Short mmCIF file of C-alpha atoms in Angstrom, two decimals:
data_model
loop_
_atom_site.label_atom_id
_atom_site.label_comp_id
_atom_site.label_asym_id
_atom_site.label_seq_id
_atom_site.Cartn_x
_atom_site.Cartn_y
_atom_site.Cartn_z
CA UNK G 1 41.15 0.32 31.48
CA UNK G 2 42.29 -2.26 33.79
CA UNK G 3 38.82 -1.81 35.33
CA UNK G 4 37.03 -2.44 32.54
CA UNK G 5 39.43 -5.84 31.60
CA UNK G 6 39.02 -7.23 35.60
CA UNK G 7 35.26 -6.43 34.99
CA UNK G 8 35.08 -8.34 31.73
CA UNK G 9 37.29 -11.24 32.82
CA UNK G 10 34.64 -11.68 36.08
CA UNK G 11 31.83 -11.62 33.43
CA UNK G 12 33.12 -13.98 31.28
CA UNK G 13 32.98 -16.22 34.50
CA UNK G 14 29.47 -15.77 34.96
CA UNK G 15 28.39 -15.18 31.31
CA UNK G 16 26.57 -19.18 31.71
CA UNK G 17 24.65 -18.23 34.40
CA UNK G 18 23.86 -15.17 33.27
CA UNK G 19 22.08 -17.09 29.91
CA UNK G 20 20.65 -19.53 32.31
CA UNK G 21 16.48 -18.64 32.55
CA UNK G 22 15.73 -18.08 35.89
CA UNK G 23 14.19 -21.48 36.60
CA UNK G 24 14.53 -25.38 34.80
CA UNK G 25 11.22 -25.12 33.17
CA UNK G 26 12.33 -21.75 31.48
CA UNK G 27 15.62 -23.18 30.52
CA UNK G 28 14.15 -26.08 29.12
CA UNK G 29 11.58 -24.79 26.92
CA UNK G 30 14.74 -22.25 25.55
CA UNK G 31 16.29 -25.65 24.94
CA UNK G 32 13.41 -26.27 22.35
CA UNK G 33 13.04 -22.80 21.13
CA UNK G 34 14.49 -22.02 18.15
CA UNK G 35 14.81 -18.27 18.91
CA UNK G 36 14.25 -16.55 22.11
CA UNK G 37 12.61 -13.37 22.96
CA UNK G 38 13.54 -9.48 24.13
CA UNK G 39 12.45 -6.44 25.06
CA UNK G 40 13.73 -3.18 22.54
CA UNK G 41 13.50 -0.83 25.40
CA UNK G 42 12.11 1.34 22.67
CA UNK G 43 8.98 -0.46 23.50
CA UNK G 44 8.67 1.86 26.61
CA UNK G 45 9.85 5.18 25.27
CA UNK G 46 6.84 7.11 26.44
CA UNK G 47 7.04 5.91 30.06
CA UNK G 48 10.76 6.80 29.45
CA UNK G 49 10.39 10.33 28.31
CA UNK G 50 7.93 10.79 31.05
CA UNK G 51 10.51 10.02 33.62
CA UNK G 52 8.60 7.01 35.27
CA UNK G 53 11.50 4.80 34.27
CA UNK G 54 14.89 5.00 34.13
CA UNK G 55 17.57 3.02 32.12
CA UNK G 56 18.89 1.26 34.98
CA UNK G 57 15.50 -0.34 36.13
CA UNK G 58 15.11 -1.38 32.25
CA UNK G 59 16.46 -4.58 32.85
CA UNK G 60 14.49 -5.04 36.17
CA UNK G 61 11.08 -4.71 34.53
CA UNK G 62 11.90 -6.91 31.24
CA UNK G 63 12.08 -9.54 33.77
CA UNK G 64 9.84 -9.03 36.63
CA UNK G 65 7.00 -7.35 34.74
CA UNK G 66 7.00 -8.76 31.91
CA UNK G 67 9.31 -11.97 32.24
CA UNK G 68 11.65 -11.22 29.21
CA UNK G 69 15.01 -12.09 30.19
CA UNK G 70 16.83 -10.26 26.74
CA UNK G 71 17.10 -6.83 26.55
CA UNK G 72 17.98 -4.11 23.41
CA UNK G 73 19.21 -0.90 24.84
CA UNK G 74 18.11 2.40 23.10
CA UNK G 75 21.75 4.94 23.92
CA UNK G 76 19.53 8.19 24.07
CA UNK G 77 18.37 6.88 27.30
CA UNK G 78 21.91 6.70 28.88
CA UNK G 79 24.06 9.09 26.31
CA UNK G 80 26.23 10.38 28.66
CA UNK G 81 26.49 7.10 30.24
CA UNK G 82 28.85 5.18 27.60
CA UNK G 83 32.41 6.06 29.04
CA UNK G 84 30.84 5.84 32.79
CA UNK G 85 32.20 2.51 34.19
CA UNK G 86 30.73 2.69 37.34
CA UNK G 87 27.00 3.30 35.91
CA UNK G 88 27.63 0.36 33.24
CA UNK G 89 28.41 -1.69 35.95
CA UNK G 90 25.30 -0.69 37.91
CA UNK G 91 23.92 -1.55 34.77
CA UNK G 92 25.10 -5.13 34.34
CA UNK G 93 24.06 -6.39 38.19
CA UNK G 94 20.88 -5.58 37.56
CA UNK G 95 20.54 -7.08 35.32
CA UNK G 96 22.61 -10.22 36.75
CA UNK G 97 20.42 -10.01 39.61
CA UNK G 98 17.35 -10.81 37.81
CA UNK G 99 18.97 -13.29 35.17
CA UNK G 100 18.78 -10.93 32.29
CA UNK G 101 21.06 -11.22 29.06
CA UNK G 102 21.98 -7.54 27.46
CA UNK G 103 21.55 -8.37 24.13
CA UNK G 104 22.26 -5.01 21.94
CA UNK G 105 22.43 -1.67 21.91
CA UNK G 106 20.65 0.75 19.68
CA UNK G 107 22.53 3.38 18.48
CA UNK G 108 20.87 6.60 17.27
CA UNK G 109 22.29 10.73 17.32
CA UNK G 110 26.03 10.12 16.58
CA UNK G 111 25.88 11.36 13.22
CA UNK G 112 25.62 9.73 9.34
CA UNK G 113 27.94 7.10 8.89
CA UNK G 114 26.79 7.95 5.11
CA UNK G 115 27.07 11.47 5.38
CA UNK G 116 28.36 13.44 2.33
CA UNK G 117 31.05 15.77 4.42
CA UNK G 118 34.32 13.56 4.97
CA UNK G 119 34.90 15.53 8.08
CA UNK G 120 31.14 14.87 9.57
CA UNK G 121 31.44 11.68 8.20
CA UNK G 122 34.72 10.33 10.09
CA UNK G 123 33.73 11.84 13.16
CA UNK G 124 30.30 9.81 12.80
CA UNK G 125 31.94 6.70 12.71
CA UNK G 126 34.58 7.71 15.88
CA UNK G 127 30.97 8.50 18.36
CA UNK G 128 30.54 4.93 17.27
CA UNK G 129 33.60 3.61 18.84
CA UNK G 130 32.53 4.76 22.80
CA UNK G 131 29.20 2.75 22.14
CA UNK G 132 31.23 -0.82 20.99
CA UNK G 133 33.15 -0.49 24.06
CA UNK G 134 30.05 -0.10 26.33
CA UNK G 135 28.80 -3.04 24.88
CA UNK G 136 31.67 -4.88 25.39
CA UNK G 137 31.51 -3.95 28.92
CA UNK G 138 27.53 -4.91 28.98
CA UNK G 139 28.41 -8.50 27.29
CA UNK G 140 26.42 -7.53 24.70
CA UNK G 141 26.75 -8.98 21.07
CA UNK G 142 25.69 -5.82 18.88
CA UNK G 143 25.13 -2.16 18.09
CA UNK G 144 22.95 -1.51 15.98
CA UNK G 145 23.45 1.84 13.81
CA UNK G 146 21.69 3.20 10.73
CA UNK G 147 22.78 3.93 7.26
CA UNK G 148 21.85 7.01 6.31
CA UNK G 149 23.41 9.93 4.63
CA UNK G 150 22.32 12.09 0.93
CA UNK G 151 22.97 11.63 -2.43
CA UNK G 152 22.33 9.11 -4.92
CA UNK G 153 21.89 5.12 -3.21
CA UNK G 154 25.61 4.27 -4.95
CA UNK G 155 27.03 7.35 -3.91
CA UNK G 156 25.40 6.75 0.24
CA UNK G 157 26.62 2.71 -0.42
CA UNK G 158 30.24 3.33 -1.11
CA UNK G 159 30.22 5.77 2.11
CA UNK G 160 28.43 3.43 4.35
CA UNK G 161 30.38 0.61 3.29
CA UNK G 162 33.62 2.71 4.25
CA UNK G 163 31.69 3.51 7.50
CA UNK G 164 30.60 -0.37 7.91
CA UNK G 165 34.26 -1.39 7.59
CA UNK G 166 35.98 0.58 10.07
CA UNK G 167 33.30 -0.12 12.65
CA UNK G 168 33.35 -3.61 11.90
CA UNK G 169 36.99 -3.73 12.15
CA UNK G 170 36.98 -1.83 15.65
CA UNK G 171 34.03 -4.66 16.59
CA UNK G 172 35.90 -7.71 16.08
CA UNK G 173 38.71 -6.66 18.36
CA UNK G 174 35.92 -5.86 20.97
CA UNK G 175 33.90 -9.04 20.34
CA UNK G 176 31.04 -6.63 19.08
CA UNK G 177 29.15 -7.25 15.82
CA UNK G 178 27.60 -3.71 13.69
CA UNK G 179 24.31 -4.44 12.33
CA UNK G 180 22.42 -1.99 10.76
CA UNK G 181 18.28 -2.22 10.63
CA UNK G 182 16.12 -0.66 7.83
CA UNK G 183 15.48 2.54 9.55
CA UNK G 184 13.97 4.77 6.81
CA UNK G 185 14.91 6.24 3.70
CA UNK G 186 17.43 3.94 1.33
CA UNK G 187 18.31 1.79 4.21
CA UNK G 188 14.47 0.82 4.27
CA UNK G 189 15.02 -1.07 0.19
CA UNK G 190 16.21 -4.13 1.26
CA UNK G 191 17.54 -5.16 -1.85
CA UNK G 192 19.89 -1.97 -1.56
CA UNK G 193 21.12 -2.59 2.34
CA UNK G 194 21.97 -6.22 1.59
CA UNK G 195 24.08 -4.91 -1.18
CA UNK G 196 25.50 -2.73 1.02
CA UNK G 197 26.07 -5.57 3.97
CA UNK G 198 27.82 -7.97 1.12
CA UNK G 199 30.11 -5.35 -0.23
CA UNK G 200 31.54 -5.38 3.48
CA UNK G 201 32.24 -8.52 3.42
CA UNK G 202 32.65 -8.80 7.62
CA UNK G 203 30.69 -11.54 9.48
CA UNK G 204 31.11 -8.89 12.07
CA UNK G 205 28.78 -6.92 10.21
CA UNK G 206 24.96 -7.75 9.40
CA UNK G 207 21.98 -6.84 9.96
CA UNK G 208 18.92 -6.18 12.25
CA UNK G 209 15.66 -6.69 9.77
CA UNK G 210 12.68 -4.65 11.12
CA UNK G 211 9.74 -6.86 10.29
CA UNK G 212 7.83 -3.19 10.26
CA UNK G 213 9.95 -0.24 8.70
CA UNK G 214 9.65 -0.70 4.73
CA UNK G 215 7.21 1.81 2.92
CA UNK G 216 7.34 1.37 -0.51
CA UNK G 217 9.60 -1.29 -0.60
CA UNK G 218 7.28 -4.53 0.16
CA UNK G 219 7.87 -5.65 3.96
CA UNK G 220 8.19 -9.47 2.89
CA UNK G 221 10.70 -9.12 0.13
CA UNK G 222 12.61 -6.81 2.34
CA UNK G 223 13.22 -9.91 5.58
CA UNK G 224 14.07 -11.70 2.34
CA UNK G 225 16.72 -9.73 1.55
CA UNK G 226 18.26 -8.96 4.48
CA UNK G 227 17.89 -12.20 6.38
CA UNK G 228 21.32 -13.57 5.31
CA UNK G 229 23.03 -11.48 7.45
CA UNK G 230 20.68 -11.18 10.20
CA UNK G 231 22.04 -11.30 13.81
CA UNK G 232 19.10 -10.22 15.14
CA UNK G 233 15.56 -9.50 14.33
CA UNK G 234 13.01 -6.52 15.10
CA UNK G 235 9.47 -7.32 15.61
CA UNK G 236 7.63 -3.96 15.04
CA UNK G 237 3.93 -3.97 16.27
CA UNK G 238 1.29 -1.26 15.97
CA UNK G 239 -2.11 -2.91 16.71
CA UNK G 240 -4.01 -6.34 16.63
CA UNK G 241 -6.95 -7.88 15.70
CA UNK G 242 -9.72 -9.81 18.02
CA UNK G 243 -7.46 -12.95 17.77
CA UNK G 244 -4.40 -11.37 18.63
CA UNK G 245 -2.75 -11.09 15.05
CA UNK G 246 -0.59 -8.26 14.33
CA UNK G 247 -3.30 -5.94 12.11
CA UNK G 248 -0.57 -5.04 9.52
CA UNK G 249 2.26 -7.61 8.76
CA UNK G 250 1.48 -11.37 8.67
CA UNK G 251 3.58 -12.50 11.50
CA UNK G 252 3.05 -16.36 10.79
CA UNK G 253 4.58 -15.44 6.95
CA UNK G 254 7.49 -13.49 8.50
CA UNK G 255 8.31 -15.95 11.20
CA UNK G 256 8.38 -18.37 7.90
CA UNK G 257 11.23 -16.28 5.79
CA UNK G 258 12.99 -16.44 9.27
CA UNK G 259 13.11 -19.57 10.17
CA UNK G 260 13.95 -20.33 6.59
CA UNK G 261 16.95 -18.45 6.70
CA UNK G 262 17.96 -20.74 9.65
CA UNK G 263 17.98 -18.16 11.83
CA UNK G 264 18.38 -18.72 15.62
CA UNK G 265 19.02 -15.84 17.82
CA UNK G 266 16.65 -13.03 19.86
CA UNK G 267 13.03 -11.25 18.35
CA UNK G 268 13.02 -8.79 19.75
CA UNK G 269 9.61 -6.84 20.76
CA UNK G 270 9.06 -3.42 19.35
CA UNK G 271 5.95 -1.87 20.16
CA UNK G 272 4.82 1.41 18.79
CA UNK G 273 1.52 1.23 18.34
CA UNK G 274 -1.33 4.16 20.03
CA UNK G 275 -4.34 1.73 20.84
CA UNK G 276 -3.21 -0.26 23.37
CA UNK G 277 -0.69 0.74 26.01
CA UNK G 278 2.78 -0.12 25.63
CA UNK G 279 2.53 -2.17 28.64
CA UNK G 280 -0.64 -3.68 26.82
CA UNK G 281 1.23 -3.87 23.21
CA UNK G 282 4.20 -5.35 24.90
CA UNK G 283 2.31 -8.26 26.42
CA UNK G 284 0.52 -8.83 23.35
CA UNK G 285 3.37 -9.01 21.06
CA UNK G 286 4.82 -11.60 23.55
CA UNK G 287 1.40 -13.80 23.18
CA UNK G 288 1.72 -13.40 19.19
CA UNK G 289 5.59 -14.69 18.95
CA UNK G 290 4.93 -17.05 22.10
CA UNK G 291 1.69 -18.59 19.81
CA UNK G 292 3.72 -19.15 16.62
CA UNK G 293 7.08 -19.65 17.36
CA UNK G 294 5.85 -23.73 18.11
CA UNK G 295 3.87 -23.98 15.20
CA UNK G 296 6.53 -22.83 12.71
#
């Protein structure tokens, strides 16, 4: 532990370089920007899965490759990692070294924080607690975690909400906010999560709207909904047109609701589309967000 607080107390120290883009013309044009742009590591899960990149060189290639200087973890790509000081360390001066901020952490596999079993449930929201303290060492801001769980949408709320207040609880004392994202199922009605978000009442819980992951639920009412609590935003590709426009959600009426909500903070790219590469997809969601963020 007294690792961990020496560690943190160093970072602190740097934390202002570490925000600092790696050059004056960067940092001036983030001056100017009125939100900045990461990578969801996500982005690359089939080169991950393949094995021809690792979590630790994650950071690395946000910058050099693709010169992204945020980056959203994905835990299944370092699960056994969270309690490992010496790898999140490895972790942070890499990205140090290339000027990179650790933005979040995506948390998926630890169970339903809405699940009906008490016992399953509880234990859910304890494989949280591992993950808010690895972000804490990372200087990151957030975990994001799902609401999910069976039964009727009041009967998941009241569960989640009991979830959503523990964690947030455990986050303030760690400096770490818990935002959930519409991730499927109930969680993907945005009228229902915000409901959800207000009844917990903790500015240390919010939100991470996926501009991509609402089915019948209408995609632009949904970022309505949820943008009030946003500390973070998801931009979810799949393919574009010949002038570079995302093929399936108007990205220029998105950016619109989220600037409106006065939102400053990271996008963060999500690629998933099959068409192009994700190297490709990556590159050209970059473009897209580059192209409009000026003109909104």
């Amino acid at each position: 532990m007294n690792s961990r607080r020496d560690f943190l107390k160093n970072l602190a120290l740097a934390s202002a370089g570490i925000a600092l883009a790696p050059s004056l013309e960067s940092f001036a044009a983030a001056k100017k920007d009125w939100f900045d742009i990461s990578l969801a590591e996500w982005s690359l899960h089939k080169t991950l899965f393949k094995g021809d990149l690792n979590n630790l060189d994650f950071p690395v290639v946000a910058a050099k490759k693709y010169g992204i200087y945020g980056v959203e973890y994905v835990n299944q790509f370092f699960k056994d990692k969270a309690n490992d000081n010496n790898y999140l360390t490895e972790l942070n001066m890499r990205a140090k070294d290339n000027g990179v901020r650790n933005v979040l952490i995506m948390i998926d596999g630890e169970g339903n924080l809405g699940d009906e079993d008490e016992t399953k449930r509880k234990q859910a929201v304890q494989n949280h607690y591992k993950w808010i303290s690895a972000a804490n060492f990372l200087g990151c801001h957030a975990i994001r975690v799902n609401a999910a769980g069976k039964g009727t949408p009041d009967e998941v709320s009241k569960r989640v909400v009991e979830s959503l207040t523990t964690l947030s609880d455990i986050g303030k004392k760690a400096g770490i906010s818990i935002i959930v994202e519409n991730h499927g199922g109930i969680s993907s009605h945005g009228d229902w999560l915000a409901k959800t978000l207000k009844a917990v009442g903790s500015k240390y819980c919010g939100s991470l709207p996926d501009l991509g992951n609402f089915y019948e639920y209408d995609r632009y009412q949904g970022v309505t909904d949820l943008m009030p609590y946003a500390h973070g935003v998801s931009a979810k590709t799949h393919d574009f047109d010949a002038n570079g426009n995302e093929t399936q959600i108007d990205y220029e009426r998105m950016l619109k609701i989220v600037k409106k909500a006065k939102f400053k903070g990271y996008v963060g790219i999500e690629y998933e589309g099959s068409k192009l590469s994700e190297e490709e997809g990556i590159f050209a969601t970059k473009k897209l967000l580059e192209r409009l963020r000026p003109l909104i």
